[in-house]
Amino acid sequence: MRNRLLKFRSLVFLSSIAYVLSAAPIAVAQQSAGEKTTIQFWHYFGGDHIKTMKEFIAEFEAQNPDIKVEPVFQGRPNELSQKLQSSFATTPANNPAIATVYENWTSDYVAKGLMDPVENYFDGTDGLSKEEQADFVATFREANTWNGKWTTMPFNKSIYVLYVNMDRLKKAGFTTAPRTLSELKEAVIKCTERDGARVKTYGIGVNPQSEAFTTLYYAAGGEYLDAQNNPIFANPTGEAVLNFWRELQFPTKHLYVTTDYMDAPFGNEMIAMFIYSSASFPYNERSVKNKFEWAVAPIPAMEGKEPRYLMQGTNIGIFKNRPENERKAAWKFLKFLTSPKNCVTWATRTGYMPIRYSMLKDPRMIEYMEKNPRYAVAANLVVSNKGKQEPSLAVWEGIRQDLSRMVDDVLNRNADPKKVLEETQKKTAERLQRAQGEKK
């Protein structure tokens, strides 16, 4: 027993040393005059996305011949996260200069002193004026700020919307997409078609995951945390959201519940509606193939509430432990990527949401939105500051998993909404308390 304890203490000591070394600045020789600065950019982009990114990099390098950008694909986001964590833990650390990061990752990195806030570069030679800063959508400025300092730059962003088969909706007696939660419930019921005991078309498809709760909860004006970061979602609004789903599933099923993507069942008319990210636009286009008229609409709100709409996606951050010349080059590249011109190119090629207000004045963007009215619906929600991000907490991924189990229990096991809400809020409080204790 004693030997095991000594081994454990040794491992803890070695791990602590590794962490301290990984968080410390990397010692490198001074850059020689005329030497090219190389920065690595870790990401998860594939397909057309990385093709566009490589075009950006080629243009940037042509304008800045003293800088070379090496894009490194690191798999899916969870794989990228794991590889970043491993890169910080090695001795010496071998992390990149910049990477795509989610807010909850950034919270962890900030706590460990790993981030070089982009605000540090706003007043420099290649800075960002006050007018340029204000051009970024307020929701994203807030979500990229830690400890009062703008830390990372928004990049690929999406917003959740309601996808609707308008032919099915009209057949059920509706002329427009539902605008309120009660209208949505009525539409789901009326759009469900049965052939005896078999359901031919479900009124709506839903993934048994946290977003099924968060999207409707935000659209009902809900908040997860109070000003002191205490969880407050076990409330009448949260209960009403879970009851909405439960009453459409028990005793009579109107919901197509699956963990798969919804574009295929939507295109096959297995479902009349679903709620999902705007990133689904191109997949729905390919799945529907003009078989029916479909539209997108804001997620229906709870009557009398001010709705907000869930936004997700990654930002790009600079890591503090890289040499100064790399960090300055990284900022220069990051400023180039998020210029209005390149933001428009990125949005119109990928379907991601605008991150700057001025983008909507660009002739290319105006033309794109005219040709893509569904995209325009989502984009206008973003620039109207209607988006809302999930809390930027390092422990949020664990909380999302708890929320997903809560939703799954309601949809698949007819759990009592009030009970599971209270249990999940208790777990959330415990996670937050543990995280706070670890900081001390």
Coordinates of C-alpha atoms in Angstrom, one line a residue:
M1 CA 0.0 0.0 0.0
R2 CA 2.9 2.4 0.9
N3 CA 4.7 1.7 -2.3
R4 CA 1.5 2.4 -4.3
L5 CA 1.1 5.7 -2.4
L6 CA 4.7 6.7 -3.2
K7 CA 4.2 5.9 -6.9
F8 CA 1.0 7.9 -7.0
R9 CA 2.7 10.9 -5.3
S10 CA 5.6 10.7 -7.8
L11 CA 3.2 10.6 -10.7
V12 CA 1.4 13.7 -9.4
F13 CA 4.7 15.5 -8.9
L14 CA 5.8 14.6 -12.5
S15 CA 2.4 15.7 -13.9
S16 CA 2.7 19.0 -12.1
I17 CA 6.1 19.6 -13.5
A18 CA 4.9 18.7 -17.0
Y19 CA 2.0 21.1 -16.7
V20 CA 4.2 24.0 -15.4
L21 CA 6.7 23.4 -18.3
S22 CA 3.9 23.2 -20.9
A23 CA 2.3 26.5 -19.7
A24 CA 5.7 28.3 -19.7
P25 CA 6.9 30.2 -22.8
I26 CA 8.8 28.0 -25.2
A27 CA 12.5 28.9 -25.3
V28 CA 13.7 29.4 -28.9
A29 CA 16.5 31.2 -30.6
Q30 CA 16.0 34.7 -31.8
Q31 CA 14.7 34.9 -35.4
S32 CA 17.4 35.8 -37.8
A33 CA 16.9 38.9 -40.0
G34 CA 15.0 37.9 -43.2
E35 CA 14.1 34.5 -41.8
K36 CA 10.5 33.3 -42.6
T37 CA 8.2 32.8 -39.6
T38 CA 6.2 29.5 -39.8
I39 CA 3.0 29.1 -37.8
Q40 CA 0.9 26.0 -37.5
F41 CA -2.9 26.3 -37.6
W42 CA -4.7 23.2 -36.2
H43 CA -8.3 22.8 -37.3
Y44 CA -11.1 20.3 -38.2
F45 CA -12.1 21.6 -41.6
G46 CA -12.6 19.2 -44.5
G47 CA -14.0 19.1 -48.0
D48 CA -14.9 22.5 -49.5
H49 CA -14.1 24.3 -46.2
I50 CA -10.4 23.4 -46.3
K51 CA -10.2 24.2 -50.0
T52 CA -11.4 27.7 -49.3
M53 CA -9.1 28.0 -46.3
K54 CA -6.1 27.0 -48.4
E55 CA -7.0 29.7 -50.9
F56 CA -7.0 32.2 -48.0
I57 CA -3.6 31.0 -46.9
A58 CA -2.1 31.3 -50.4
E59 CA -3.4 34.9 -50.7
F60 CA -2.1 35.8 -47.2
E61 CA 1.3 34.3 -47.9
A62 CA 1.6 36.2 -51.2
Q63 CA 0.9 39.4 -49.3
N64 CA 3.2 38.4 -46.4
P65 CA 6.2 36.5 -47.9
D66 CA 7.9 36.5 -44.5
I67 CA 5.2 34.3 -43.0
K68 CA 4.3 30.6 -43.8
V69 CA 1.0 29.1 -42.5
E70 CA 0.8 25.4 -42.1
P71 CA -2.8 24.2 -41.8
V72 CA -2.9 20.8 -39.9
F73 CA -6.2 18.8 -40.0
Q74 CA -6.6 17.1 -36.6
G75 CA -9.9 15.2 -37.1
R76 CA -13.2 15.8 -35.5
P77 CA -13.6 18.6 -32.9
N78 CA -13.3 16.1 -30.0
E79 CA -10.1 14.7 -31.5
L80 CA -8.7 18.2 -32.0
S81 CA -9.4 18.9 -28.3
Q82 CA -7.6 15.8 -27.2
K83 CA -4.6 16.6 -29.4
L84 CA -4.4 20.1 -28.1
Q85 CA -4.5 18.9 -24.5
S86 CA -1.7 16.4 -25.3
S87 CA 0.4 19.0 -27.0
F88 CA 0.3 21.3 -23.9
A89 CA 1.3 18.4 -21.6
T90 CA 4.5 17.4 -23.5
T91 CA 7.9 18.7 -22.5
P92 CA 8.5 21.0 -24.2
A93 CA 5.0 21.8 -25.3
N94 CA 4.4 21.3 -29.1
N95 CA 1.1 23.0 -29.5
P96 CA 0.4 25.2 -32.6
A97 CA 0.4 29.0 -32.7
I98 CA -3.4 29.1 -33.4
A99 CA -6.3 26.6 -33.5
T100 CA -10.0 26.5 -33.8
V101 CA -11.5 26.3 -30.3
Y102 CA -14.9 26.1 -28.6
E103 CA -15.7 28.5 -25.8
N104 CA -15.6 25.8 -23.1
W105 CA -12.1 24.7 -24.2
T106 CA -11.0 28.3 -24.1
S107 CA -12.3 28.7 -20.5
D108 CA -10.0 25.8 -19.5
Y109 CA -7.0 27.3 -21.5
V110 CA -7.6 30.7 -19.9
A111 CA -7.6 29.3 -16.4
K112 CA -4.2 27.6 -17.2
G113 CA -2.7 30.7 -18.7
L114 CA -2.4 29.3 -22.2
M115 CA -4.2 32.0 -24.2
D116 CA -2.7 35.2 -25.7
P117 CA -5.8 37.4 -25.9
V118 CA -6.3 39.0 -29.3
E119 CA -7.1 42.3 -27.6
N120 CA -3.3 42.5 -26.9
Y121 CA -2.8 43.3 -30.6
F122 CA -5.7 45.8 -31.1
D123 CA -3.5 48.8 -30.6
G124 CA -0.4 47.6 -32.5
T125 CA 0.8 48.2 -36.1
D126 CA -1.7 45.7 -37.4
G127 CA -4.3 46.6 -34.9
L128 CA -8.1 46.7 -34.8
S129 CA -9.7 50.1 -34.5
K130 CA -12.7 50.7 -32.2
E131 CA -14.9 51.0 -35.3
E132 CA -13.6 47.6 -36.6
Q133 CA -14.2 46.0 -33.2
A134 CA -17.8 47.3 -33.0
D135 CA -18.4 45.8 -36.5
F136 CA -18.3 42.3 -35.0
V137 CA -21.7 41.0 -33.9
A138 CA -22.2 41.8 -30.3
T139 CA -23.1 38.2 -29.4
F140 CA -19.8 37.0 -30.6
R141 CA -17.8 39.8 -29.0
E142 CA -19.4 38.8 -25.7
A143 CA -18.8 35.1 -26.2
N144 CA -15.1 35.6 -27.0
T145 CA -14.4 37.7 -23.9
W146 CA -12.9 36.3 -20.8
N147 CA -12.1 38.3 -17.6
G148 CA -13.1 41.4 -19.4
K149 CA -10.6 40.9 -22.3
W150 CA -11.4 39.9 -25.9
T151 CA -9.5 36.6 -26.1
T152 CA -10.4 34.7 -29.3
M153 CA -11.9 35.7 -32.7
P154 CA -15.2 34.3 -33.9
F155 CA -15.1 32.4 -37.2
N156 CA -17.4 29.6 -38.3
K157 CA -20.8 30.2 -36.6
S158 CA -24.2 28.7 -37.0
I159 CA -27.7 29.4 -35.5
Y160 CA -30.5 27.0 -34.8
V161 CA -33.7 27.3 -36.8
L162 CA -36.9 25.4 -37.5
Y163 CA -36.9 23.5 -40.8
V164 CA -40.4 23.1 -42.3
N165 CA -42.0 21.1 -45.1
M166 CA -44.4 23.8 -46.3
D167 CA -46.4 21.4 -48.5
R168 CA -47.1 19.3 -45.4
L169 CA -47.9 22.3 -43.4
K170 CA -50.3 23.7 -46.0
K171 CA -52.0 20.3 -46.3
A172 CA -52.6 20.5 -42.5
G173 CA -54.2 23.9 -42.8
F174 CA -51.3 26.3 -42.1
T175 CA -50.2 29.1 -44.4
T176 CA -47.1 30.0 -42.5
A177 CA -44.5 28.3 -40.2
P178 CA -45.6 28.2 -36.5
R179 CA -44.5 31.3 -34.5
T180 CA -45.3 30.2 -31.0
L181 CA -44.9 27.0 -29.0
S182 CA -48.6 26.4 -28.9
E183 CA -48.8 26.8 -32.7
L184 CA -45.8 24.4 -33.1
K185 CA -47.6 21.8 -31.0
E186 CA -50.8 22.1 -33.0
A187 CA -48.8 21.8 -36.3
V188 CA -46.8 18.8 -35.1
I189 CA -50.1 17.0 -34.2
K190 CA -51.8 17.9 -37.5
C191 CA -48.8 17.0 -39.6
T192 CA -48.5 13.6 -38.2
E193 CA -50.0 11.1 -40.6
R194 CA -50.9 7.5 -39.8
D195 CA -51.8 4.4 -41.7
G196 CA -53.6 2.4 -39.0
A197 CA -51.1 1.8 -36.2
R198 CA -48.1 2.8 -38.4
V199 CA -46.9 6.4 -38.6
K200 CA -46.3 7.4 -42.2
T201 CA -45.1 11.0 -41.4
Y202 CA -44.1 12.3 -38.0
G203 CA -45.0 15.9 -37.2
I204 CA -41.4 16.6 -36.1
G205 CA -38.0 14.9 -35.7
V206 CA -36.0 15.4 -32.6
N207 CA -32.6 14.2 -31.3
P208 CA -32.6 13.1 -27.7
Q209 CA -29.8 15.6 -26.9
S210 CA -29.3 18.8 -25.0
E211 CA -30.2 21.0 -28.0
A212 CA -33.8 19.7 -27.9
F213 CA -34.1 21.5 -24.5
T214 CA -31.7 24.4 -25.1
T215 CA -33.3 25.6 -28.3
L216 CA -36.8 25.8 -27.0
Y217 CA -35.7 27.0 -23.6
Y218 CA -33.7 29.9 -25.1
A219 CA -36.6 30.7 -27.4
A220 CA -38.8 30.9 -24.3
G221 CA -36.4 33.5 -22.7
G222 CA -34.7 31.0 -20.4
E223 CA -31.3 31.4 -18.7
Y224 CA -29.1 28.5 -17.5
L225 CA -27.2 30.5 -14.9
D226 CA -27.7 33.6 -12.7
A227 CA -25.2 36.4 -12.3
Q228 CA -23.2 34.3 -9.7
N229 CA -23.1 31.3 -12.1
N230 CA -25.6 29.3 -10.0
P231 CA -27.9 27.0 -12.2
I232 CA -31.5 28.2 -12.4
F233 CA -33.0 26.2 -15.2
A234 CA -35.2 23.9 -13.0
N235 CA -38.0 26.4 -13.2
P236 CA -41.5 26.6 -14.7
T237 CA -40.2 27.6 -18.2
G238 CA -37.8 24.6 -18.3
E239 CA -40.6 22.3 -17.1
A240 CA -42.9 23.7 -19.8
V241 CA -40.3 22.9 -22.5
L242 CA -39.9 19.3 -21.3
N243 CA -43.6 18.9 -21.0
F244 CA -44.0 20.1 -24.6
W245 CA -41.9 17.2 -25.8
R246 CA -43.4 14.7 -23.4
E247 CA -47.0 15.4 -24.4
L248 CA -46.2 15.0 -28.1
Q249 CA -44.7 11.5 -27.4
F250 CA -46.9 10.0 -24.7
P251 CA -49.4 8.4 -24.9
T252 CA -49.6 9.1 -28.7
K253 CA -46.4 9.4 -30.7
H254 CA -45.9 12.4 -32.9
L255 CA -42.1 12.6 -32.6
Y256 CA -39.5 10.8 -34.7
V257 CA -36.7 10.3 -32.1
T258 CA -33.3 9.4 -33.4
T259 CA -29.6 10.2 -32.8
D260 CA -29.1 10.4 -36.6
Y261 CA -29.0 13.6 -38.7
M262 CA -32.5 14.7 -39.8
D263 CA -31.8 15.7 -43.5
A264 CA -32.5 12.2 -44.8
P265 CA -35.9 11.7 -43.0
F266 CA -36.8 15.3 -43.9
G267 CA -36.1 14.7 -47.6
N268 CA -38.0 11.4 -47.5
E269 CA -40.9 13.1 -45.9
M270 CA -40.7 10.8 -42.8
I271 CA -40.9 14.0 -40.8
A272 CA -42.6 17.3 -41.5
M273 CA -40.3 19.5 -39.4
F274 CA -37.2 19.5 -37.3
I275 CA -35.0 22.0 -35.3
Y276 CA -31.3 22.1 -36.2
S277 CA -28.3 24.2 -36.9
S278 CA -28.1 26.4 -40.0
A279 CA -25.1 24.2 -41.0
S280 CA -27.7 21.8 -42.3
F281 CA -28.8 24.0 -45.2
P282 CA -26.7 22.2 -47.9
Y283 CA -27.5 18.8 -46.7
N284 CA -31.3 19.5 -46.8
E285 CA -30.9 20.9 -50.4
R286 CA -29.3 17.6 -51.5
S287 CA -31.9 15.5 -49.6
V288 CA -35.0 17.3 -50.7
K289 CA -34.0 17.8 -54.4
N290 CA -37.0 20.0 -55.2
K291 CA -39.5 17.2 -54.1
F292 CA -41.4 19.7 -52.1
E293 CA -41.3 23.3 -50.9
W294 CA -39.4 23.8 -47.7
A295 CA -38.5 26.8 -45.6
V296 CA -36.7 27.8 -42.4
A297 CA -38.1 30.0 -39.7
P298 CA -37.2 31.2 -36.2
I299 CA -37.7 28.7 -33.5
P300 CA -41.2 29.2 -32.1
A301 CA -41.2 31.3 -29.0
M302 CA -43.2 30.9 -25.8
E303 CA -46.1 33.5 -25.7
G304 CA -45.1 36.7 -23.9
K305 CA -41.4 35.9 -23.8
E306 CA -38.4 37.5 -25.6
P307 CA -36.8 34.7 -27.7
R308 CA -33.2 34.1 -28.3
Y309 CA -31.7 31.5 -30.6
L310 CA -29.0 29.0 -29.8
M311 CA -25.7 29.7 -31.6
Q312 CA -22.8 27.3 -31.9
G313 CA -19.5 27.0 -33.7
T314 CA -15.8 27.6 -33.1
N315 CA -13.5 30.6 -32.7
I316 CA -9.8 30.9 -33.4
G317 CA -7.3 31.6 -30.6
I318 CA -3.6 32.3 -30.3
F319 CA -1.5 30.4 -27.7
K320 CA 0.7 32.3 -25.3
N321 CA 3.5 29.8 -25.1
R322 CA 4.6 30.2 -28.7
P323 CA 7.5 32.6 -29.5
E324 CA 6.6 36.3 -30.0
N325 CA 7.3 36.3 -33.7
E326 CA 4.8 33.4 -34.2
R327 CA 2.2 35.1 -32.1
K328 CA 2.5 38.3 -34.0
A329 CA 2.3 36.4 -37.3
A330 CA -0.7 34.5 -36.0
W331 CA -2.5 37.7 -35.2
K332 CA -1.7 39.1 -38.6
F333 CA -3.2 36.0 -40.2
L334 CA -6.2 36.0 -37.9
K335 CA -7.0 39.6 -38.7
F336 CA -6.7 38.8 -42.4
L337 CA -9.1 35.8 -42.0
T338 CA -11.7 37.9 -40.3
S339 CA -11.6 40.9 -42.6
P340 CA -15.0 41.8 -44.1
K341 CA -14.0 40.6 -47.5
N342 CA -12.8 37.2 -46.4
C343 CA -15.7 36.8 -44.0
V344 CA -18.1 37.3 -47.0
T345 CA -16.2 34.7 -49.1
W346 CA -16.2 32.2 -46.2
A347 CA -20.0 32.7 -45.5
T348 CA -21.1 32.5 -49.1
R349 CA -19.0 29.4 -49.8
T350 CA -19.8 27.5 -46.6
G351 CA -23.2 28.7 -45.4
Y352 CA -21.8 29.8 -42.1
M353 CA -23.4 32.9 -40.5
P354 CA -22.1 36.4 -40.8
I355 CA -19.8 37.5 -37.9
R356 CA -19.6 41.2 -38.9
Y357 CA -22.4 43.6 -39.4
S358 CA -20.8 45.2 -42.5
M359 CA -20.9 41.9 -44.3
L360 CA -24.5 42.5 -45.2
K361 CA -23.6 45.6 -47.2
D362 CA -21.2 43.7 -49.5
P363 CA -22.7 43.2 -53.0
R364 CA -21.7 39.6 -53.0
M365 CA -23.5 39.0 -49.7
I366 CA -26.6 40.9 -50.8
E367 CA -26.7 38.8 -54.0
Y368 CA -26.2 35.5 -52.0
M369 CA -29.0 36.3 -49.6
E370 CA -31.3 37.2 -52.4
K371 CA -30.6 33.9 -54.0
N372 CA -30.7 32.0 -50.7
P373 CA -33.7 33.3 -48.7
R374 CA -33.5 30.5 -46.2
Y375 CA -29.9 31.6 -45.3
A376 CA -31.2 35.2 -45.1
V377 CA -33.7 34.3 -42.4
A378 CA -31.0 32.9 -40.2
A379 CA -28.4 35.6 -41.0
N380 CA -30.9 38.3 -40.1
L381 CA -31.5 36.7 -36.7
V382 CA -27.7 36.8 -36.1
V383 CA -27.1 40.5 -37.1
S384 CA -30.3 41.5 -35.1
N385 CA -28.4 40.2 -32.0
K386 CA -31.0 37.5 -31.4
G387 CA -28.4 34.8 -31.0
K388 CA -27.4 33.3 -27.7
Q389 CA -24.4 31.0 -26.9
E390 CA -24.3 28.4 -24.2
P391 CA -22.3 29.3 -21.1
S392 CA -18.5 29.6 -21.7
L393 CA -17.5 27.2 -18.9
A394 CA -14.8 24.6 -19.0
V395 CA -17.2 22.1 -17.4
W396 CA -20.0 22.8 -19.8
E397 CA -19.4 19.7 -22.0
G398 CA -20.1 17.5 -18.9
I399 CA -23.2 19.6 -18.2
R400 CA -24.4 19.2 -21.8
Q401 CA -24.1 15.4 -21.4
D402 CA -26.3 15.6 -18.2
L403 CA -28.8 17.7 -20.1
S404 CA -28.8 15.1 -23.0
R405 CA -29.5 12.3 -20.5
M406 CA -32.4 14.4 -19.1
V407 CA -33.9 14.9 -22.6
D408 CA -33.4 11.2 -23.4
D409 CA -35.2 10.2 -20.2
V410 CA -38.2 12.3 -21.1
L411 CA -38.4 11.3 -24.8
N412 CA -37.7 7.6 -24.4
R413 CA -38.7 6.7 -20.9
N414 CA -41.6 9.2 -20.1
A415 CA -39.7 10.7 -17.2
D416 CA -41.3 13.3 -15.0
P417 CA -40.0 16.7 -16.3
K418 CA -40.0 18.4 -12.9
K419 CA -38.1 15.6 -11.3
V420 CA -35.4 15.2 -14.0
L421 CA -35.0 19.0 -14.2
E422 CA -34.3 19.2 -10.5
E423 CA -31.9 16.2 -10.6
T424 CA -30.0 17.7 -13.5
Q425 CA -29.8 21.1 -12.0
K426 CA -28.4 19.5 -8.8
K427 CA -25.7 17.7 -10.9
T428 CA -24.9 21.0 -12.6
A429 CA -24.4 22.7 -9.3
E430 CA -22.1 19.9 -8.2
R431 CA -20.0 20.1 -11.3
L432 CA -19.7 23.9 -10.9
Q433 CA -18.8 23.5 -7.2
R434 CA -16.1 20.9 -8.0
A435 CA -14.7 23.1 -10.8
Q436 CA -14.6 26.1 -8.4
G437 CA -12.8 24.0 -5.8
E438 CA -10.2 22.9 -8.3
K439 CA -9.4 26.6 -9.0
K440 CA -8.6 27.3 -5.4

